[in-house]
mmCIF file of C-alpha atoms and ligand atoms in Angstrom:
data_model
loop_
_atom_site.group_PDB
_atom_site.id
_atom_site.type_symbol
_atom_site.label_atom_id
_atom_site.label_comp_id
_atom_site.label_asym_id
_atom_site.label_seq_id
_atom_site.Cartn_x
_atom_site.Cartn_y
_atom_site.Cartn_z
ATOM 1 C CA UNK A 51 0.527 9.829 18.018
ATOM 2 C CA UNK A 52 -2.713 11.792 17.772
ATOM 3 C CA UNK A 53 -5.925 11.148 19.657
ATOM 4 C CA UNK A 54 -8.551 8.835 18.211
ATOM 5 C CA UNK A 55 -11.366 10.676 16.399
ATOM 6 C CA UNK A 56 -14.753 10.497 18.113
ATOM 7 C CA UNK A 57 -16.641 7.369 17.170
ATOM 8 C CA UNK A 58 -18.955 7.849 14.198
ATOM 9 C CA UNK A 59 -17.380 11.058 12.984
ATOM 10 C CA UNK A 60 -15.249 10.668 9.859
ATOM 11 C CA UNK A 61 -11.598 11.611 10.239
ATOM 12 C CA UNK A 62 -10.333 13.950 7.557
ATOM 13 C CA UNK A 63 -6.632 13.949 6.746
ATOM 14 C CA UNK A 64 -5.318 16.501 4.302
ATOM 15 C CA UNK A 65 -2.491 15.744 1.911
ATOM 16 C CA UNK A 66 -0.886 19.183 1.730
ATOM 17 C CA UNK A 67 0.404 19.450 -1.810
ATOM 18 C CA UNK A 68 -0.476 23.041 -2.706
ATOM 19 C CA UNK A 69 -2.824 23.177 -5.670
ATOM 20 C CA UNK A 70 -2.851 19.359 -5.741
ATOM 21 C CA UNK A 71 -3.915 19.084 -2.087
ATOM 22 C CA UNK A 72 -6.753 16.698 -1.276
ATOM 23 C CA UNK A 73 -8.643 15.137 1.588
ATOM 24 C CA UNK A 74 -8.668 11.545 2.758
ATOM 25 C CA UNK A 75 -12.018 10.937 4.425
ATOM 26 C CA UNK A 76 -11.974 7.930 6.748
ATOM 27 C CA UNK A 77 -14.875 6.408 8.623
ATOM 28 C CA UNK A 78 -17.533 3.750 8.818
ATOM 29 C CA UNK A 79 -20.283 4.725 6.382
ATOM 30 C CA UNK A 80 -18.526 7.488 4.404
ATOM 31 C CA UNK A 81 -19.392 5.935 1.018
ATOM 32 C CA UNK A 82 -22.954 7.347 0.975
ATOM 33 C CA UNK A 83 -21.453 10.856 1.169
ATOM 34 C CA UNK A 84 -19.241 10.280 -1.883
ATOM 35 C CA UNK A 85 -21.738 11.802 -4.337
ATOM 36 C CA UNK A 86 -22.158 15.075 -2.459
ATOM 37 C CA UNK A 87 -18.412 15.367 -1.869
ATOM 38 C CA UNK A 88 -17.722 14.827 -5.580
ATOM 39 C CA UNK A 89 -20.486 17.246 -6.589
ATOM 40 C CA UNK A 90 -18.821 19.940 -4.475
ATOM 41 C CA UNK A 91 -15.387 19.270 -5.950
ATOM 42 C CA UNK A 92 -16.497 18.802 -9.582
ATOM 43 C CA UNK A 93 -19.872 20.409 -10.233
ATOM 44 C CA UNK A 94 -21.495 19.086 -13.408
ATOM 45 C CA UNK A 95 -19.094 16.159 -13.809
ATOM 46 C CA UNK A 96 -20.032 12.717 -15.007
ATOM 47 C CA UNK A 97 -18.109 9.700 -13.772
ATOM 48 C CA UNK A 98 -16.606 6.413 -14.890
ATOM 49 C CA UNK A 99 -16.261 3.888 -12.085
ATOM 50 C CA UNK A 100 -13.367 1.507 -12.694
ATOM 51 C CA UNK A 101 -14.220 -1.413 -10.449
ATOM 52 C CA UNK A 102 -12.620 -4.650 -9.337
ATOM 53 C CA UNK A 103 -15.159 -7.199 -10.586
ATOM 54 C CA UNK A 104 -15.316 -9.040 -7.266
ATOM 55 C CA UNK A 105 -15.736 -5.791 -5.330
ATOM 56 C CA UNK A 106 -18.342 -4.550 -7.823
ATOM 57 C CA UNK A 107 -20.591 -7.473 -6.901
ATOM 58 C CA UNK A 108 -20.542 -6.251 -3.304
ATOM 59 C CA UNK A 109 -20.237 -2.474 -3.378
ATOM 60 C CA UNK A 110 -20.932 -1.097 -6.862
ATOM 61 C CA UNK A 111 -24.652 -0.556 -6.270
ATOM 62 C CA UNK A 112 -23.955 1.648 -3.234
ATOM 63 C CA UNK A 113 -21.325 3.588 -5.178
ATOM 64 C CA UNK A 114 -23.602 4.193 -8.156
ATOM 65 C CA UNK A 115 -26.448 5.132 -5.813
ATOM 66 C CA UNK A 116 -24.526 7.864 -4.007
ATOM 67 C CA UNK A 117 -23.383 9.345 -7.309
ATOM 68 C CA UNK A 118 -26.919 9.188 -8.731
ATOM 69 C CA UNK A 119 -28.305 10.865 -5.612
ATOM 70 C CA UNK A 120 -25.970 13.777 -6.365
ATOM 71 C CA UNK A 121 -27.033 13.818 -10.055
ATOM 72 C CA UNK A 122 -23.707 12.432 -11.260
ATOM 73 C CA UNK A 123 -24.294 10.028 -14.158
ATOM 74 C CA UNK A 124 -21.870 7.094 -14.065
ATOM 75 C CA UNK A 125 -20.732 4.290 -16.332
ATOM 76 C CA UNK A 126 -18.842 1.274 -14.998
ATOM 77 C CA UNK A 127 -15.712 -0.378 -16.327
ATOM 78 C CA UNK A 128 -15.205 -3.774 -14.703
ATOM 79 C CA UNK A 129 -11.718 -5.181 -14.235
ATOM 80 C CA UNK A 130 -11.001 -8.816 -13.293
ATOM 81 C CA UNK A 131 -9.677 -9.166 -9.749
ATOM 82 C CA UNK A 132 -5.983 -9.879 -9.201
ATOM 83 C CA UNK A 133 -2.525 -8.521 -9.941
ATOM 84 C CA UNK A 134 -2.806 -9.751 -13.564
ATOM 85 C CA UNK A 135 -5.030 -6.743 -14.274
ATOM 86 C CA UNK A 136 -2.096 -4.357 -13.867
ATOM 87 C CA UNK A 137 -1.176 -5.173 -17.476
ATOM 88 C CA UNK A 138 -0.739 -3.248 -20.719
ATOM 89 C CA UNK A 139 -3.772 -5.068 -22.134
ATOM 90 C CA UNK A 140 -6.043 -4.049 -19.262
ATOM 91 C CA UNK A 141 -4.625 -0.514 -19.263
ATOM 92 C CA UNK A 142 -5.560 -0.232 -22.933
ATOM 93 C CA UNK A 143 -9.040 -1.601 -22.256
ATOM 94 C CA UNK A 144 -9.670 0.874 -19.451
ATOM 95 C CA UNK A 145 -8.325 3.837 -21.471
ATOM 96 C CA UNK A 146 -10.493 2.912 -24.464
ATOM 97 C CA UNK A 147 -13.537 2.513 -22.231
ATOM 98 C CA UNK A 148 -12.979 5.969 -20.709
ATOM 99 C CA UNK A 149 -12.640 7.520 -24.159
ATOM 100 C CA UNK A 150 -15.701 5.675 -25.427
ATOM 101 C CA UNK A 151 -17.700 6.904 -22.440
ATOM 102 C CA UNK A 152 -16.583 10.449 -23.380
ATOM 103 C CA UNK A 153 -14.984 11.110 -20.039
ATOM 104 C CA UNK A 154 -13.517 14.577 -20.517
ATOM 105 C CA UNK A 155 -11.232 16.790 -18.448
ATOM 106 C CA UNK A 156 -14.235 18.137 -16.523
ATOM 107 C CA UNK A 157 -15.312 14.611 -15.594
ATOM 108 C CA UNK A 158 -14.039 12.057 -13.167
ATOM 109 C CA UNK A 159 -12.678 8.539 -12.801
ATOM 110 C CA UNK A 160 -13.604 6.649 -9.630
ATOM 111 C CA UNK A 161 -11.353 3.723 -8.643
ATOM 112 C CA UNK A 162 -13.386 1.182 -6.665
ATOM 113 C CA UNK A 163 -11.269 -1.670 -5.347
ATOM 114 C CA UNK A 164 -7.973 -2.552 -3.734
ATOM 115 C CA UNK A 165 -4.490 -1.483 -4.746
ATOM 116 C CA UNK A 166 -4.698 -3.233 -8.108
ATOM 117 C CA UNK A 167 -7.633 -1.206 -9.365
ATOM 118 C CA UNK A 168 -6.360 1.950 -7.663
ATOM 119 C CA UNK A 169 -3.019 1.688 -9.462
ATOM 120 C CA UNK A 170 -4.568 0.777 -12.818
ATOM 121 C CA UNK A 171 -7.407 3.312 -12.795
ATOM 122 C CA UNK A 172 -5.065 6.006 -11.473
ATOM 123 C CA UNK A 173 -2.618 5.408 -14.299
ATOM 124 C CA UNK A 174 -5.409 5.424 -16.893
ATOM 125 C CA UNK A 175 -6.633 8.701 -15.371
ATOM 126 C CA UNK A 176 -3.098 10.100 -15.618
ATOM 127 C CA UNK A 177 -2.838 9.162 -19.284
ATOM 128 C CA UNK A 178 -6.251 9.679 -20.914
ATOM 129 C CA UNK A 179 -6.574 13.190 -22.359
ATOM 130 C CA UNK A 180 -3.225 13.933 -20.654
ATOM 131 C CA UNK A 181 -4.760 13.748 -17.224
ATOM 132 C CA UNK A 182 -8.237 13.266 -15.778
ATOM 133 C CA UNK A 183 -9.223 13.877 -12.181
ATOM 134 C CA UNK A 184 -9.855 10.761 -10.172
ATOM 135 C CA UNK A 185 -11.137 9.686 -6.788
ATOM 136 C CA UNK A 186 -9.937 6.676 -4.862
ATOM 137 C CA UNK A 187 -12.501 4.525 -3.089
ATOM 138 C CA UNK A 188 -10.132 1.968 -1.543
ATOM 139 C CA UNK A 189 -11.804 -1.262 -0.462
ATOM 140 C CA UNK A 190 -8.911 -3.302 0.976
ATOM 141 C CA UNK A 191 -7.055 -2.466 4.186
ATOM 142 C CA UNK A 192 -3.799 -2.188 2.232
ATOM 143 C CA UNK A 193 -5.400 0.303 -0.155
ATOM 144 C CA UNK A 194 -6.966 2.324 2.682
ATOM 145 C CA UNK A 195 -3.664 2.789 4.516
ATOM 146 C CA UNK A 196 -1.236 2.887 1.643
ATOM 147 C CA UNK A 197 -1.867 2.566 -2.087
ATOM 148 C CA UNK A 198 -4.795 5.013 -2.399
ATOM 149 C CA UNK A 199 -2.759 7.837 -0.868
ATOM 150 C CA UNK A 200 0.188 9.591 -2.451
ATOM 151 C CA UNK A 201 -0.466 9.448 -6.176
ATOM 152 C CA UNK A 202 1.787 6.588 -7.244
ATOM 153 C CA UNK A 203 0.026 4.801 -10.097
ATOM 154 C CA UNK A 204 1.391 1.963 -12.209
ATOM 155 C CA UNK A 205 1.017 -1.222 -14.173
ATOM 156 C CA UNK A 206 3.534 -4.070 -14.385
ATOM 157 C CA UNK A 207 6.033 -4.813 -17.140
ATOM 158 C CA UNK A 208 7.080 -8.356 -18.014
ATOM 159 C CA UNK A 209 10.399 -7.364 -16.411
ATOM 160 C CA UNK A 210 9.018 -6.297 -13.069
ATOM 161 C CA UNK A 211 6.285 -4.798 -10.957
ATOM 162 C CA UNK A 212 5.137 -1.175 -11.149
ATOM 163 C CA UNK A 213 7.682 -0.283 -13.815
ATOM 164 C CA UNK A 214 5.300 1.727 -16.021
ATOM 165 C CA UNK A 215 3.326 4.453 -14.337
ATOM 166 C CA UNK A 216 3.024 8.059 -13.280
ATOM 167 C CA UNK A 217 2.722 10.264 -10.239
ATOM 168 C CA UNK A 218 -0.867 11.456 -10.397
ATOM 169 C CA UNK A 219 -2.614 12.567 -7.209
ATOM 170 C CA UNK A 220 -6.313 11.833 -6.698
ATOM 171 C CA UNK A 221 -8.633 14.742 -5.835
ATOM 172 C CA UNK A 222 -10.248 12.795 -2.988
ATOM 173 C CA UNK A 223 -9.825 9.511 -1.134
ATOM 174 C CA UNK A 224 -12.962 8.115 0.509
ATOM 175 C CA UNK A 225 -12.061 5.197 2.786
ATOM 176 C CA UNK A 226 -15.215 3.598 4.124
ATOM 177 C CA UNK A 227 -14.185 1.083 6.777
ATOM 178 C CA UNK A 228 -17.528 -0.724 6.449
ATOM 179 C CA UNK A 229 -16.337 -1.989 3.053
ATOM 180 C CA UNK A 230 -13.644 -3.954 4.883
ATOM 181 C CA UNK A 231 -16.358 -6.164 6.415
ATOM 182 C CA UNK A 232 -16.446 -8.162 3.177
ATOM 183 C CA UNK A 233 -12.649 -8.378 2.756
ATOM 184 C CA UNK A 234 -11.376 -11.983 3.116
ATOM 185 C CA UNK A 235 -9.615 -12.368 6.515
ATOM 186 C CA UNK A 236 -6.296 -13.300 4.909
ATOM 187 C CA UNK A 237 -6.355 -10.065 2.869
ATOM 188 C CA UNK A 238 -7.198 -8.069 6.002
ATOM 189 C CA UNK A 239 -4.290 -9.660 7.863
ATOM 190 C CA UNK A 240 -1.907 -8.947 4.980
ATOM 191 C CA UNK A 241 -3.022 -5.301 4.941
ATOM 192 C CA UNK A 242 -2.472 -5.154 8.696
ATOM 193 C CA UNK A 243 1.257 -5.716 8.112
ATOM 194 C CA UNK A 244 1.318 -2.356 6.311
ATOM 195 C CA UNK A 245 -0.481 -0.777 9.285
ATOM 196 C CA UNK A 246 2.203 -2.032 11.687
ATOM 197 C CA UNK A 247 4.847 -0.840 9.233
ATOM 198 C CA UNK A 248 3.919 2.786 10.015
ATOM 199 C CA UNK A 249 4.515 2.235 13.717
ATOM 200 C CA UNK A 250 7.744 0.380 13.050
ATOM 201 C CA UNK A 251 9.108 3.055 10.755
ATOM 202 C CA UNK A 252 8.170 6.235 12.545
ATOM 203 C CA UNK A 253 5.882 6.031 15.558
ATOM 204 C CA UNK A 254 6.796 3.837 18.534
ATOM 205 C CA UNK A 255 3.669 5.076 20.365
ATOM 206 C CA UNK A 256 1.459 3.818 17.538
ATOM 207 C CA UNK A 257 3.258 0.457 17.588
ATOM 208 C CA UNK A 258 2.590 0.178 21.334
ATOM 209 C CA UNK A 259 -1.057 1.159 20.748
ATOM 210 C CA UNK A 260 -1.374 -1.570 18.103
ATOM 211 C CA UNK A 261 0.250 -4.063 20.441
ATOM 212 C CA UNK A 262 -2.492 -3.304 22.985
ATOM 213 C CA UNK A 263 -5.395 -2.923 20.528
ATOM 214 C CA UNK A 264 -4.771 -5.273 17.579
ATOM 215 C CA UNK A 265 -7.715 -7.486 18.529
ATOM 216 C CA UNK A 266 -10.087 -4.490 18.330
ATOM 217 C CA UNK A 267 -8.615 -3.427 14.976
ATOM 218 C CA UNK A 268 -9.244 -6.922 13.602
ATOM 219 C CA UNK A 269 -12.720 -7.159 15.115
ATOM 220 C CA UNK A 270 -13.695 -3.626 14.088
ATOM 221 C CA UNK A 271 -14.585 -2.919 17.711
ATOM 222 C CA UNK A 272 -15.262 0.679 18.750
ATOM 223 C CA UNK A 273 -13.354 2.998 16.474
ATOM 224 C CA UNK A 274 -10.023 1.132 16.743
ATOM 225 C CA UNK A 275 -9.948 0.323 13.041
ATOM 226 C CA UNK A 276 -10.768 3.877 12.003
ATOM 227 C CA UNK A 277 -8.165 5.233 14.416
ATOM 228 C CA UNK A 278 -5.484 2.890 13.039
ATOM 229 C CA UNK A 279 -6.281 3.757 9.415
ATOM 230 C CA UNK A 280 -6.386 7.501 10.097
ATOM 231 C CA UNK A 281 -3.043 7.329 11.938
ATOM 232 C CA UNK A 282 -1.429 5.558 8.960
ATOM 233 C CA UNK A 283 -2.936 8.026 6.485
ATOM 234 C CA UNK A 284 -1.727 10.959 8.570
ATOM 235 C CA UNK A 285 1.805 9.582 8.519
ATOM 236 C CA UNK A 286 1.705 8.824 4.824
ATOM 237 C CA UNK A 287 0.229 12.257 4.047
ATOM 238 C CA UNK A 288 3.050 13.953 5.967
ATOM 239 C CA UNK A 289 5.724 11.926 4.211
ATOM 240 C CA UNK A 290 4.190 12.501 0.762
ATOM 241 C CA UNK A 291 3.840 16.242 1.412
ATOM 242 C CA UNK A 292 7.575 16.344 2.260
ATOM 243 C CA UNK A 293 8.734 14.142 -0.596
ATOM 244 C CA UNK A 294 6.093 13.604 -3.267
ATOM 245 C CA UNK A 295 8.418 11.998 -5.810
ATOM 246 C CA UNK A 296 10.479 9.835 -3.481
ATOM 247 C CA UNK A 297 13.798 11.591 -3.668
ATOM 248 C CA UNK A 298 14.330 11.134 0.087
ATOM 249 C CA UNK A 299 12.071 10.338 3.043
ATOM 250 C CA UNK A 300 9.285 8.656 1.100
ATOM 251 C CA UNK A 301 11.582 5.655 0.695
ATOM 252 C CA UNK A 302 11.024 4.980 4.426
ATOM 253 C CA UNK A 303 7.630 3.575 3.424
ATOM 254 C CA UNK A 304 9.588 0.743 1.826
ATOM 255 C CA UNK A 305 10.623 -0.624 5.231
ATOM 256 C CA UNK A 306 10.662 -4.397 4.927
ATOM 257 C CA UNK A 307 10.024 -4.220 1.197
ATOM 258 C CA UNK A 308 13.513 -5.105 -0.067
ATOM 259 C CA UNK A 309 13.634 -8.435 1.734
ATOM 260 C CA UNK A 310 9.884 -8.910 1.335
ATOM 261 C CA UNK A 311 9.874 -8.203 -2.370
ATOM 262 C CA UNK A 312 12.598 -10.801 -2.999
ATOM 263 C CA UNK A 313 10.494 -13.525 -1.334
ATOM 264 C CA UNK A 314 7.364 -12.283 -3.104
ATOM 265 C CA UNK A 315 9.086 -12.365 -6.490
ATOM 266 C CA UNK A 316 10.551 -15.801 -5.742
ATOM 267 C CA UNK A 317 6.993 -17.014 -5.044
ATOM 268 C CA UNK A 318 5.955 -15.592 -8.437
ATOM 269 C CA UNK A 319 3.699 -12.857 -6.962
ATOM 270 C CA UNK A 320 1.135 -15.564 -6.343
ATOM 271 C CA UNK A 321 -1.422 -16.414 -3.680
ATOM 272 C CA UNK A 322 1.361 -18.399 -2.022
ATOM 273 C CA UNK A 323 2.642 -15.188 -0.485
ATOM 274 C CA UNK A 324 0.542 -12.011 -0.451
ATOM 275 C CA UNK A 325 2.303 -8.659 -0.588
ATOM 276 C CA UNK A 326 1.488 -7.782 3.027
ATOM 277 C CA UNK A 327 2.648 -11.198 4.220
ATOM 278 C CA UNK A 328 5.962 -10.621 2.446
ATOM 279 C CA UNK A 329 6.179 -7.201 4.114
ATOM 280 C CA UNK A 330 5.668 -8.796 7.551
ATOM 281 C CA UNK A 331 8.541 -11.207 6.949
ATOM 282 C CA UNK A 332 10.609 -8.424 5.351
ATOM 283 C CA UNK A 333 10.135 -6.075 8.307
ATOM 284 C CA UNK A 334 11.136 -8.768 10.780
ATOM 285 C CA UNK A 335 14.266 -9.461 8.731
ATOM 286 C CA UNK A 336 15.043 -5.717 8.466
ATOM 287 C CA UNK A 337 14.898 -5.459 12.289
ATOM 288 C CA UNK A 338 17.034 -8.566 12.748
ATOM 289 C CA UNK A 339 19.537 -7.363 10.144
ATOM 290 C CA UNK A 340 19.724 -3.938 11.828
ATOM 291 C CA UNK A 341 20.379 -5.643 15.184
ATOM 292 C CA UNK A 342 23.121 -7.682 13.598
ATOM 293 C CA UNK A 343 24.734 -4.530 12.178
ATOM 294 C CA UNK A 344 24.909 -3.203 15.739
ATOM 295 C CA UNK A 345 22.403 -0.421 15.044
ATOM 296 C CA UNK A 346 19.962 -1.409 17.715
ATOM 297 C CA UNK A 347 20.555 -2.668 21.209
ATOM 298 C CA UNK A 348 17.613 -4.190 23.070
ATOM 299 C CA UNK A 349 14.831 -6.487 22.011
ATOM 300 C CA UNK A 350 12.890 -4.441 19.457
ATOM 301 C CA UNK A 351 13.456 -7.085 16.760
ATOM 302 C CA UNK A 352 11.831 -9.688 19.006
ATOM 303 C CA UNK A 353 8.922 -7.334 19.877
ATOM 304 C CA UNK A 354 8.241 -6.750 16.186
ATOM 305 C CA UNK A 355 8.375 -10.462 15.345
ATOM 306 C CA UNK A 356 6.170 -11.320 18.307
ATOM 307 C CA UNK A 357 3.502 -8.775 17.402
ATOM 308 C CA UNK A 358 3.328 -9.775 13.732
ATOM 309 C CA UNK A 359 3.365 -13.512 14.514
ATOM 310 C CA UNK A 360 0.589 -13.043 17.074
ATOM 311 C CA UNK A 361 -1.635 -11.768 14.241
ATOM 312 C CA UNK A 362 -0.843 -14.858 12.152
ATOM 313 C CA UNK A 363 1.633 -13.175 9.830
ATOM 314 C CA UNK A 364 4.849 -14.878 8.652
ATOM 315 C CA UNK A 365 7.969 -13.689 10.486
ATOM 316 C CA UNK A 366 10.381 -16.543 9.782
ATOM 317 C CA UNK A 367 11.473 -18.076 6.503
ATOM 318 C CA UNK A 368 10.235 -21.357 7.957
ATOM 319 C CA UNK A 369 6.700 -19.891 7.922
ATOM 320 C CA UNK A 370 6.670 -19.776 4.112
ATOM 321 C CA UNK A 371 4.711 -22.361 2.146
ATOM 322 C CA UNK A 372 6.402 -24.363 -0.592
ATOM 323 C CA UNK A 373 9.957 -24.185 -1.879
ATOM 324 C CA UNK A 374 12.053 -21.136 -0.936
ATOM 325 C CA UNK A 375 14.735 -19.588 -3.163
ATOM 326 C CA UNK A 376 18.378 -19.911 -2.080
ATOM 327 C CA UNK A 377 20.560 -16.973 -1.015
ATOM 328 C CA UNK A 378 21.994 -16.449 -4.529
ATOM 329 C CA UNK A 379 18.550 -16.223 -6.085
ATOM 330 C CA UNK A 380 17.323 -13.881 -3.348
ATOM 331 C CA UNK A 381 20.388 -11.658 -3.820
ATOM 332 C CA UNK A 382 19.721 -11.562 -7.585
ATOM 333 C CA UNK A 383 16.164 -10.457 -6.906
ATOM 334 C CA UNK A 384 17.334 -7.839 -4.393
ATOM 335 C CA UNK A 385 19.895 -6.498 -6.864
ATOM 336 C CA UNK A 386 17.222 -6.285 -9.591
ATOM 337 C CA UNK A 387 14.897 -4.445 -7.245
ATOM 338 C CA UNK A 388 17.498 -2.047 -5.866
ATOM 339 C CA UNK A 389 20.236 -0.825 -8.143
ATOM 340 C CA UNK A 390 23.650 -1.619 -6.701
ATOM 341 C CA UNK A 391 25.487 1.705 -6.616
ATOM 342 C CA UNK A 392 29.266 1.562 -6.350
ATOM 343 C CA UNK A 393 28.971 -1.948 -4.949
ATOM 344 C CA UNK A 394 26.535 -0.913 -2.190
ATOM 345 C CA UNK A 395 22.805 -1.443 -1.669
ATOM 346 C CA UNK A 396 20.286 1.054 -0.333
ATOM 347 C CA UNK A 397 18.198 -0.398 2.490
ATOM 348 C CA UNK A 398 15.708 0.933 4.989
ATOM 349 C CA UNK A 399 17.221 0.052 8.351
ATOM 350 C CA UNK A 400 16.153 0.813 11.923
ATOM 351 C CA UNK A 401 17.691 2.066 15.149
ATOM 352 C CA UNK A 402 14.644 0.835 17.043
ATOM 353 C CA UNK A 403 10.864 0.702 16.696
ATOM 354 C CA UNK A 404 9.782 4.007 15.138
ATOM 355 C CA UNK A 405 13.310 4.926 14.064
ATOM 356 C CA UNK A 406 13.802 3.886 10.453
ATOM 357 C CA UNK A 407 16.320 5.554 8.175
ATOM 358 C CA UNK A 408 17.595 5.245 4.626
ATOM 359 C CA UNK A 409 20.981 3.486 4.560
ATOM 360 C CA UNK A 410 22.588 3.986 1.140
ATOM 361 C CA UNK A 411 25.747 1.990 1.846
ATOM 362 C CA UNK A 412 24.809 -1.545 2.801
ATOM 363 C CA UNK A 413 27.355 -4.174 1.844
ATOM 364 C CA UNK A 414 25.668 -6.882 -0.302
ATOM 365 C CA UNK A 415 28.062 -9.484 1.179
ATOM 366 C CA UNK A 416 26.628 -8.814 4.667
ATOM 367 C CA UNK A 417 23.077 -9.175 3.341
ATOM 368 C CA UNK A 418 24.005 -12.442 1.671
ATOM 369 C CA UNK A 419 25.601 -13.882 4.807
ATOM 370 C CA UNK A 420 22.584 -12.828 6.853
ATOM 371 C CA UNK A 421 20.153 -14.450 4.413
ATOM 372 C CA UNK A 422 22.214 -17.663 4.256
ATOM 373 C CA UNK A 423 22.072 -17.908 8.037
ATOM 374 C CA UNK A 424 18.338 -17.260 8.091
ATOM 375 C CA UNK A 425 17.776 -19.868 5.377
ATOM 376 C CA UNK A 426 19.770 -22.426 7.338
ATOM 377 C CA UNK A 427 17.447 -21.914 10.344
ATOM 378 C CA UNK A 428 14.555 -23.420 8.353
HETATM 379 N N1 LIG B 44 0.392 2.998 -5.419
HETATM 380 C C1 LIG B 44 0.960 2.712 -4.284
HETATM 381 O O1 LIG B 44 1.491 3.581 -3.589
HETATM 382 C C2 LIG B 44 0.944 1.296 -3.792
HETATM 383 C C3 LIG B 44 1.348 1.004 -2.486
HETATM 384 C C4 LIG B 44 1.247 -0.312 -2.037
HETATM 385 C C5 LIG B 44 0.773 -1.304 -2.889
HETATM 386 N N2 LIG B 44 0.393 -0.967 -4.159
HETATM 387 C C6 LIG B 44 -0.144 -1.981 -5.060
HETATM 388 O O2 LIG B 44 -1.368 -2.468 -4.493
HETATM 389 C C7 LIG B 44 -1.609 -3.777 -4.975
HETATM 390 C C8 LIG B 44 -2.061 -4.642 -3.838
HETATM 391 O O3 LIG B 44 -3.243 -4.089 -3.306
HETATM 392 P P1 LIG B 44 -4.323 -4.993 -2.567
HETATM 393 O O4 LIG B 44 -3.667 -5.801 -1.526
HETATM 394 O O5 LIG B 44 -5.450 -4.117 -2.204
HETATM 395 O O6 LIG B 44 -4.713 -6.029 -3.714
HETATM 396 P P2 LIG B 44 -6.031 -6.224 -4.613
HETATM 397 O O7 LIG B 44 -6.472 -4.963 -5.202
HETATM 398 O O8 LIG B 44 -5.710 -7.343 -5.520
HETATM 399 O O9 LIG B 44 -7.111 -6.687 -3.540
HETATM 400 C C9 LIG B 44 -6.899 -7.887 -2.828
HETATM 401 C C10 LIG B 44 -8.051 -8.866 -3.007
HETATM 402 O O10 LIG B 44 -9.137 -8.450 -2.181
HETATM 403 C C11 LIG B 44 -10.325 -8.332 -2.958
HETATM 404 N N3 LIG B 44 -11.063 -7.223 -2.348
HETATM 405 C C12 LIG B 44 -10.675 -5.931 -2.261
HETATM 406 N N4 LIG B 44 -11.554 -5.237 -1.532
HETATM 407 C C13 LIG B 44 -12.528 -6.104 -1.162
HETATM 408 C C14 LIG B 44 -13.707 -5.982 -0.371
HETATM 409 N N5 LIG B 44 -14.033 -4.837 0.231
HETATM 410 N N6 LIG B 44 -14.480 -7.071 -0.221
HETATM 411 C C15 LIG B 44 -14.126 -8.273 -0.786
HETATM 412 N N7 LIG B 44 -13.006 -8.443 -1.514
HETATM 413 C C16 LIG B 44 -12.227 -7.373 -1.693
HETATM 414 C C17 LIG B 44 -9.877 -8.113 -4.378
HETATM 415 O O11 LIG B 44 -10.847 -8.552 -5.300
HETATM 416 C C18 LIG B 44 -8.606 -8.954 -4.426
HETATM 417 O O12 LIG B 44 -8.923 -10.293 -4.683
HETATM 418 C C19 LIG B 44 -0.329 -4.254 -5.634
HETATM 419 O O13 LIG B 44 -0.490 -4.239 -7.035
HETATM 420 C C20 LIG B 44 0.709 -3.221 -5.211
HETATM 421 O O14 LIG B 44 1.715 -3.029 -6.170
HETATM 422 C C21 LIG B 44 0.474 0.297 -4.621
#
């Protein structure tokens, strides 16, 4: 784990991808510097801001103002909030709006919002005129620590999430932690599960730091929040630089996602269970399953569950609202999500906190038995 940056100074994390390298700038109050940063990267560009409608009401004026101060003319394309906007229809609308605004190769798309807008605007930027530059201005905690970094962009198909998309790296990520002040607490908490995920998958020291400092991260006290976000971005940047297209290590970022995704899909990707909440439950189950497979002596599974539960995140199936799918349905969803290869599933398992690995040979029967037992504990 690296030292916390000095309070007030933005942390800059580089994603080292050769000619596609870019900076992630993290700090309270970095948004007002967006215009000058963009002007340096793309002199003479004009911009189209693709904005989550709800976020636009809160932060569009400041975004337009910083661009205007740097003489960057900008149009805005508003997108309704919610996962439903990652659709073919909305993708078409955004693409047409960019073309109508005459956004050319020398210009820029700015994604202003959470992961939904980041994924949608990024994909439109990848597609229009065979690739426009874009900047991510992530406004949710999940987007600041995860979706805005690494260049995965996508919309959903009727057959599943994120099935149509492209790898397209942004040229800059500007994560202003002050924007999180307006994020609903439940969304912040859900994003926090992704923060803990980084500690759980690869940095036991960071997990211990979170265990001691979670209250400050939630309260935005000192520079705890900035330190946590920068630590996550540093880890993600390193993983992406090693494995941009997820042929190996990048899959570690999916810790907790196989179990989590099954519960999320069973809840219909609705407000009943937010993505980060599903990840919290999924990570707890991944630790418990790893313990059961004999991979991990000691009480790390309990430490993980305790930490997540203490922040109000679900860690037991009993914590879920409403009806829960049975083991057969969950196994169907897991099999859809993860191709079964030669009768085996690929899972991200752990040998302890900070020691995740890709296990390509998990027996579906063991997963099923484990889930049945967990369901019976309800
Ligand atoms: N590309 C990737 O690598 C990657 C990684 C993880 C997740 N994702 C995607 O990210 C999406 C989830 O992202 P999310 O959790 O940010 O969801 P989101 O974009 O829907 O944002 C969550 C909610 O918070 C609101 N919001 C966002 N910022 C706000 C702010 N500052 N103030 C007030 N309200 C604000 C939004 O309007 C929305 O209602 C999913 O579609 C998921 O597939 C992508």
